[in-house]
Coordinates of C-alpha atoms in Angstrom, one line a residue:
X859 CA 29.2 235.4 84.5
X860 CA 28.7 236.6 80.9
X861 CA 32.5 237.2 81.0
X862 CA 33.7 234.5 82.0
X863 CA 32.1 232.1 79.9
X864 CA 32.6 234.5 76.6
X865 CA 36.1 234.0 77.6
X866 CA 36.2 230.4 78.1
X867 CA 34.3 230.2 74.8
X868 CA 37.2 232.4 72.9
X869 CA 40.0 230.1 74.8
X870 CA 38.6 226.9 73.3
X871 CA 37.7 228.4 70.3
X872 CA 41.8 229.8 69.9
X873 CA 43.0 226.1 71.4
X874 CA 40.8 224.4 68.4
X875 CA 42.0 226.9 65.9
X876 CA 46.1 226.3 67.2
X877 CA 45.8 222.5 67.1
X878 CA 47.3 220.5 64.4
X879 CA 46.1 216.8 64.5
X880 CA 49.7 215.0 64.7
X881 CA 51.4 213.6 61.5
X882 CA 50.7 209.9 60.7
X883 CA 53.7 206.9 59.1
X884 CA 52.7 206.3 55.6
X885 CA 52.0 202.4 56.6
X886 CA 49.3 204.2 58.7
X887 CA 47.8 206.3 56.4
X888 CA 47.8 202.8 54.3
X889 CA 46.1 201.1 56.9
X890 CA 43.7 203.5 57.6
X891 CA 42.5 204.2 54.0
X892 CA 43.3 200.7 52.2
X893 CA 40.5 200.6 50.2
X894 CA 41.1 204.2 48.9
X895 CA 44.5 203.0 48.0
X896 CA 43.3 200.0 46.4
X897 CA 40.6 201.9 44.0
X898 CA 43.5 204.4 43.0
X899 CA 45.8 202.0 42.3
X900 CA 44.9 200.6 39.1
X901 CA 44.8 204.3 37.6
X902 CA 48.1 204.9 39.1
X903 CA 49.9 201.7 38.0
X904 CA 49.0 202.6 34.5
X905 CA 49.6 206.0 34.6
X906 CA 53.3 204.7 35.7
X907 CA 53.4 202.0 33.1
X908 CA 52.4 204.6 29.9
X909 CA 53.2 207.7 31.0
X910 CA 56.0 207.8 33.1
X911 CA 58.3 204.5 32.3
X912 CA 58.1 205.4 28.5
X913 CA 60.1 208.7 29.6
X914 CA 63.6 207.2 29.5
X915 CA 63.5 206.4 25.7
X916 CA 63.3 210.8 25.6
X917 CA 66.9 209.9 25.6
X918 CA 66.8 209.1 21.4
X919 CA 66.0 212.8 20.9
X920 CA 69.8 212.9 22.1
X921 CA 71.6 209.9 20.4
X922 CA 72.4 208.8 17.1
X923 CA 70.3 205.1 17.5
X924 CA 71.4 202.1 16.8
X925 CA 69.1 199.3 18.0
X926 CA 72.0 196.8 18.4
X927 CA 73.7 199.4 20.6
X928 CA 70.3 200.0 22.6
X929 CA 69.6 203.6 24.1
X930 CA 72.5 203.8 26.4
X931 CA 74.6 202.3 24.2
X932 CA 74.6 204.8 21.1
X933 CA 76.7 207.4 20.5
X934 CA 74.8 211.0 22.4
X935 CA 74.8 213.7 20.0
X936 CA 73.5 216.5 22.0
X937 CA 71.3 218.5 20.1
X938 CA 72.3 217.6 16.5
X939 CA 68.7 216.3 15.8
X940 CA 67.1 219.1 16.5
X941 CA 69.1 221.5 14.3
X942 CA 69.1 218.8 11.2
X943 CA 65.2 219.5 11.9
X944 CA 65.1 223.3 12.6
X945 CA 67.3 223.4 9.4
X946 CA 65.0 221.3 7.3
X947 CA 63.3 222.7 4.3
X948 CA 60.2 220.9 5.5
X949 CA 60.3 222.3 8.9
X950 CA 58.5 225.8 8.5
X951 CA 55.7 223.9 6.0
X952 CA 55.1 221.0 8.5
X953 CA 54.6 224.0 11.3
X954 CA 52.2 225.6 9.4
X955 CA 50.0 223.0 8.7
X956 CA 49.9 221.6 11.7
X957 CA 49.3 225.3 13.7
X958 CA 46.6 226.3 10.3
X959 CA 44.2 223.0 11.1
X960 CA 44.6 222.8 14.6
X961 CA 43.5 226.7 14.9
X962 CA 40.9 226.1 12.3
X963 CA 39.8 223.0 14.2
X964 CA 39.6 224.6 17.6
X965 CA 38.1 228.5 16.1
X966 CA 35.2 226.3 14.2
X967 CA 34.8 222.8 16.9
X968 CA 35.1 224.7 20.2
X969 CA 31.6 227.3 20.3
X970 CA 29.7 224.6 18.4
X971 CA 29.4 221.9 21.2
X972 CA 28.7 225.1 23.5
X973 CA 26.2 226.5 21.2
X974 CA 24.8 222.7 20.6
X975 CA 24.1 222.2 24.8
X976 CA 22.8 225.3 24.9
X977 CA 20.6 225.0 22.2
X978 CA 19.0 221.6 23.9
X979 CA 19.3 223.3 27.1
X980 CA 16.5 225.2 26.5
X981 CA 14.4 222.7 24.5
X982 CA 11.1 221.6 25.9
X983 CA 10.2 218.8 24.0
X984 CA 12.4 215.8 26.0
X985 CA 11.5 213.4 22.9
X986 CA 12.8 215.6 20.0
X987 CA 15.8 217.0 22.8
X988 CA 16.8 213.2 23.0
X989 CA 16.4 212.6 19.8
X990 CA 18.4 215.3 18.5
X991 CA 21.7 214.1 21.6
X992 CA 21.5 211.0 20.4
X993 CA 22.0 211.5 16.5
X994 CA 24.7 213.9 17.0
X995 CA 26.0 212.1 19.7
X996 CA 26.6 208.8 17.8
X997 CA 28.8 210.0 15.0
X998 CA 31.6 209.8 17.7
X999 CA 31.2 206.2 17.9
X1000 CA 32.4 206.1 14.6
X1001 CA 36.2 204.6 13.8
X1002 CA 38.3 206.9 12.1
X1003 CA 39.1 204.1 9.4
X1004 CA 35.3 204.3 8.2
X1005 CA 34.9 208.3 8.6
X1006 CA 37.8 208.5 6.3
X1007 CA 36.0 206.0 4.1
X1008 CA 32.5 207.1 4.6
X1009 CA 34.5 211.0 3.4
X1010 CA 36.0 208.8 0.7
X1011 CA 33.1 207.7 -0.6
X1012 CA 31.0 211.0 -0.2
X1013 CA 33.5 213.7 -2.2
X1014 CA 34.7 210.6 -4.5
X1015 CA 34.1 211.2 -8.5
X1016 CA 30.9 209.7 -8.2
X1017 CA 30.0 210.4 -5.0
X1018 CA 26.7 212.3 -4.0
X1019 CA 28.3 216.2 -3.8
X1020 CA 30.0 215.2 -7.3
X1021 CA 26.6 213.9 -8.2
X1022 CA 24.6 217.0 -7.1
X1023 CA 26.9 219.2 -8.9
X1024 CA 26.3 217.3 -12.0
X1025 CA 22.7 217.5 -11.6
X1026 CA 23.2 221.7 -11.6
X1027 CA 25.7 221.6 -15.1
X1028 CA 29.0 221.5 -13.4
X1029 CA 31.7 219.5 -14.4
X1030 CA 33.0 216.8 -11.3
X1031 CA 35.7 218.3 -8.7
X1032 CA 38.4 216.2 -6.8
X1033 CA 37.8 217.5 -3.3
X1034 CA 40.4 214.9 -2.2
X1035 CA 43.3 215.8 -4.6
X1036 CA 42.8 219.7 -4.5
X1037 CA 45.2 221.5 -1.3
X1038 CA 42.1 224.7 -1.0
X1039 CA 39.1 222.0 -0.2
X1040 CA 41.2 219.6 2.3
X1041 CA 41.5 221.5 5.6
X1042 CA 37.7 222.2 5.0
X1043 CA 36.6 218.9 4.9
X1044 CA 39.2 217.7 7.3
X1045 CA 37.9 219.7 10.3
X1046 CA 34.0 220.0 9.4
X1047 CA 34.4 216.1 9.4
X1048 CA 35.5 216.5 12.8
X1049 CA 33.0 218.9 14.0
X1050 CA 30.4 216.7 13.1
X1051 CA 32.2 213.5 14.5
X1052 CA 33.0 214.9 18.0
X1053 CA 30.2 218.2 18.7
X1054 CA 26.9 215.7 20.5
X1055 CA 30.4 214.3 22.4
X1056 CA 31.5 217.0 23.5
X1057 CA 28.3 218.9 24.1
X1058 CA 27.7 216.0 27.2
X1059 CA 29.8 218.2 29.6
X1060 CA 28.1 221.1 29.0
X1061 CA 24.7 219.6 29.1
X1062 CA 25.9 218.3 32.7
X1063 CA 27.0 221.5 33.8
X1064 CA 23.7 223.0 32.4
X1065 CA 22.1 220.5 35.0
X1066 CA 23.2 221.8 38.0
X1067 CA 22.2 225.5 37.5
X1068 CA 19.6 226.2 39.6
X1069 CA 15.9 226.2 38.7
X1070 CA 15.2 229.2 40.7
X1071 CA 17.2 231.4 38.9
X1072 CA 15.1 230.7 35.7
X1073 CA 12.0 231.3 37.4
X1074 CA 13.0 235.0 38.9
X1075 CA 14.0 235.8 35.7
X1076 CA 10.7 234.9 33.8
X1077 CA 8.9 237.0 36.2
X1078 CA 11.3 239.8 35.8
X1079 CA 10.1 239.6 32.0
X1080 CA 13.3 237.8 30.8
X1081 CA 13.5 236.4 26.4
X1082 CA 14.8 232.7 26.4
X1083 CA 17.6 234.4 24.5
X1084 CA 18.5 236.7 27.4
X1085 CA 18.2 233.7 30.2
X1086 CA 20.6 232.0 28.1
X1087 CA 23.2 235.1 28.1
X1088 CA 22.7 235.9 31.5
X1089 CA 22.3 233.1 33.0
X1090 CA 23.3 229.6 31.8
X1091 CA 26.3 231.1 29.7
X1092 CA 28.4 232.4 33.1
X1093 CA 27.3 229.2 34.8
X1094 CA 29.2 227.3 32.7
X1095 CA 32.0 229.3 32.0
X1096 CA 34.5 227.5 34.5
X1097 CA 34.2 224.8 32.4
X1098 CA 34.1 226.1 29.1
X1099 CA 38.1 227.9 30.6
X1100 CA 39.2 224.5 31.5
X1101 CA 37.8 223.0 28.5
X1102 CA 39.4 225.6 26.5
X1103 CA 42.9 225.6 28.6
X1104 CA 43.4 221.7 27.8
X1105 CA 42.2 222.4 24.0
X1106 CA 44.8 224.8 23.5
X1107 CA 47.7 222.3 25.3
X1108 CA 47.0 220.3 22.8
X1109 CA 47.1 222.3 19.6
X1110 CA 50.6 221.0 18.7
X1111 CA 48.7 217.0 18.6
X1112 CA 46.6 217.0 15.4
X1113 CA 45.2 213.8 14.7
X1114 CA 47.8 211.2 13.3
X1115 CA 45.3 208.6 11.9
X1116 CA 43.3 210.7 10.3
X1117 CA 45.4 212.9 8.7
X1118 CA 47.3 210.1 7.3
X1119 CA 44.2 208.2 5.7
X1120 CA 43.1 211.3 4.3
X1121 CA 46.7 212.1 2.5
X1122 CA 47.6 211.5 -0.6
X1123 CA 50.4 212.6 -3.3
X1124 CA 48.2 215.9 -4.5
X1125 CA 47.2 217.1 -0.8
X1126 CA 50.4 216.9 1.2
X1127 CA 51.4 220.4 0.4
X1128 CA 48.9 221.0 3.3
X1129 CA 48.0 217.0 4.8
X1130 CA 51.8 216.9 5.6
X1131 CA 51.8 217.6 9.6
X1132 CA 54.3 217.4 12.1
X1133 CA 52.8 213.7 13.3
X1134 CA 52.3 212.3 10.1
X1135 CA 56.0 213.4 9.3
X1136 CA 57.1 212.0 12.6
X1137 CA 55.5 208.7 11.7
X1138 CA 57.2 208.3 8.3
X1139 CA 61.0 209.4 9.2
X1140 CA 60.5 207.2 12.4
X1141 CA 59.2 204.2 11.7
X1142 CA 59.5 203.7 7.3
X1143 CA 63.1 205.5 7.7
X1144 CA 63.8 204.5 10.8
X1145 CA 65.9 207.2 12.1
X1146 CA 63.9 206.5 15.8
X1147 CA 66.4 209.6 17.2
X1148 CA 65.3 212.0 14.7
X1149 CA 61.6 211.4 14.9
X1150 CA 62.0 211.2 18.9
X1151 CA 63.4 214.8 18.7
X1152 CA 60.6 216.3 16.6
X1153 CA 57.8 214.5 18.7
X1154 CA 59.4 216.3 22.0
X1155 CA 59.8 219.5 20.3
X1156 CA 55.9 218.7 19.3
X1157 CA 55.5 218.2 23.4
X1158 CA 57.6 221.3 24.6
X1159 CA 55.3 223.4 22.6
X1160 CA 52.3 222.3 23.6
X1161 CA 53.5 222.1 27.6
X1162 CA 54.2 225.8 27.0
X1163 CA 51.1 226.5 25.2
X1164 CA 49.3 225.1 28.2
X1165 CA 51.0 226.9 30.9
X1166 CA 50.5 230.1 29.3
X1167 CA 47.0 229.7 28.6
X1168 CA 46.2 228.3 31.9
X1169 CA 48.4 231.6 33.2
X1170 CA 46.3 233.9 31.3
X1171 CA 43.0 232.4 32.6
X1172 CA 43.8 233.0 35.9
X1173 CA 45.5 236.4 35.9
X1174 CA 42.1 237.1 33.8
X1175 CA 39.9 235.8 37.2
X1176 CA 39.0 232.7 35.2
X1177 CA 39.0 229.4 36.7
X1178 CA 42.0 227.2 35.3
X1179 CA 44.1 223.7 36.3
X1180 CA 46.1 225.2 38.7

């Protein structure tokens, strides 16, 4: 009896496993699920209208443009854009720059939010833990117009560091106009601006490790330091990969407006990057075919800075995008 009714158990169980619900229309699916359809949509419509439409005018990287001609109208000169800017004096200057800050940038303003969520992680206190999220949080609600002039106004001739360093016997120094001081205060500016923002996902990864965990390892004798190490550091580590996979897609896209307010005729031996110069040759010299083709050369590289990374992360047993 046994038997039999083990085997009519495995039959069902391998007539389940073989069945394949049948394939429904797409104005079923539609139907169905309307009101999933309906709360995409809005994302998806715009994700058409500014990313995808704005596609066809990659097609200047390829033509000499003329704006009474329009895009299909101008002349197509292949590649020629590309080479004028390979060829460029400005070209290898322009790649260091941009490749020296965003390295800097992402070597000094990736651990800190990490360190920062860790560091409130294990805080006690919830008045001085909020405290301390929200005054490094707000920073980020700050425009980049006034951080620029807040900077401005801080490292000016007679701003407080120049002031301070008069009050020791030294004489004034023009952090602004000096190439050595400028990456410095360019990317600590941003550390401070963006590390409580960026410290939120970690804080809410940090919230979903488990309690328990912490509470066997207390009784197995286990320093704060140690718990951290051992135990909230490889929880989060998914997301610190994907964090880190999207940071480095995007090495190639410095900052435009922030560069550009900070530059001025003494600095651009290092404030001169690839999206400042794009800005300049594209819209005060209006050669829109040139500019296009250094902006997708900007893009190429950072698409194949992604996929690598992303590559590495997974051959590495990391989590990653894809």
């Amino acid at each position: 009896m046994k038997t039999v009714k083990g085997g009519a158990v495995a039959a069902a169980q391998k007539q389940t496993a073989s069945f394949t619900p049948p394939k429904q229309s797409l104005g079923k699916r539609l139907k169905k699920s309307w009101q999933l359809y309906l709360f995409v949509a809005p994302a998806l419509i715009g994700l058409i209208i500014f990313s995808y439409i704005p596609m066809y005018g990659i097609l200047l990287a390829f033509k000499d443009y003329s704006p009474f001609l329009g895009i299909m109208g101008s002349e197509w000169v292949g590649l020629e854009h590309f080479q004028r800017f390979f060829n460029s004096p400005y070209f290898v200057q322009l790649l260091r720059n941009t490749l020296v800050i965003s390295l800097y940038g992402l070597l000094v303003g990736f651990p800190i939010p990490i360190i920062l969520a860790l560091g409130l992680n294990s805080v006690r206190n919830m008045k001085f833990k909020k405290t301390v999220q929200t005054v490094t949080y707000a920073p980020y609600f700050i425009s980049t117009v006034v951080l620029v002039g807040i900077i401005n106004i801080v490292f000016a001739d007679k701003g407080f560091i120049n002031q301070f360093i008069n009050l020791l016997g030294h004489d004034s120094i023009l952090f602004m106009g000096l190439e050595k001081y400028w990456r410095h205060i360019y990317v600590w500016s941003g550390v401070w601006q963006s590390m409580g923002w960026s410290a939120v996902i970690y804080i809410a990864a940090l919230a979903g490790v488990s309690p328990e965990l912490h509470e066997a390892a207390i009784i197995d004798g286990a320093t704060k330091l140690q718990r951290i190490f051992y135990i909230d550091l490889p929880s989060i580590m998914p997301t610190v990969v994907i964090t880190l996979i999207l940071s480095c897609g995007s090495i190639m896209s410095v900052g435009f407006e922030k560069a550009f307010l900070m530059q001025n005729p003494l600095n651009t031996g290092v404030s001169e990057i690839i999206s400042t110069y794009i800005y300049k040759v594209g819209l005060i010299s209006s050669e829109y075919g040139f500019s296009t083709a250094v902006g997708l050369f900007n893009t190429v590289i950072n698409c194949i800075l992604l996929l690598t990374v992303n590559k590495l992360a997974k051959k590495m047993g990391q989590s990653s995008i894809w």
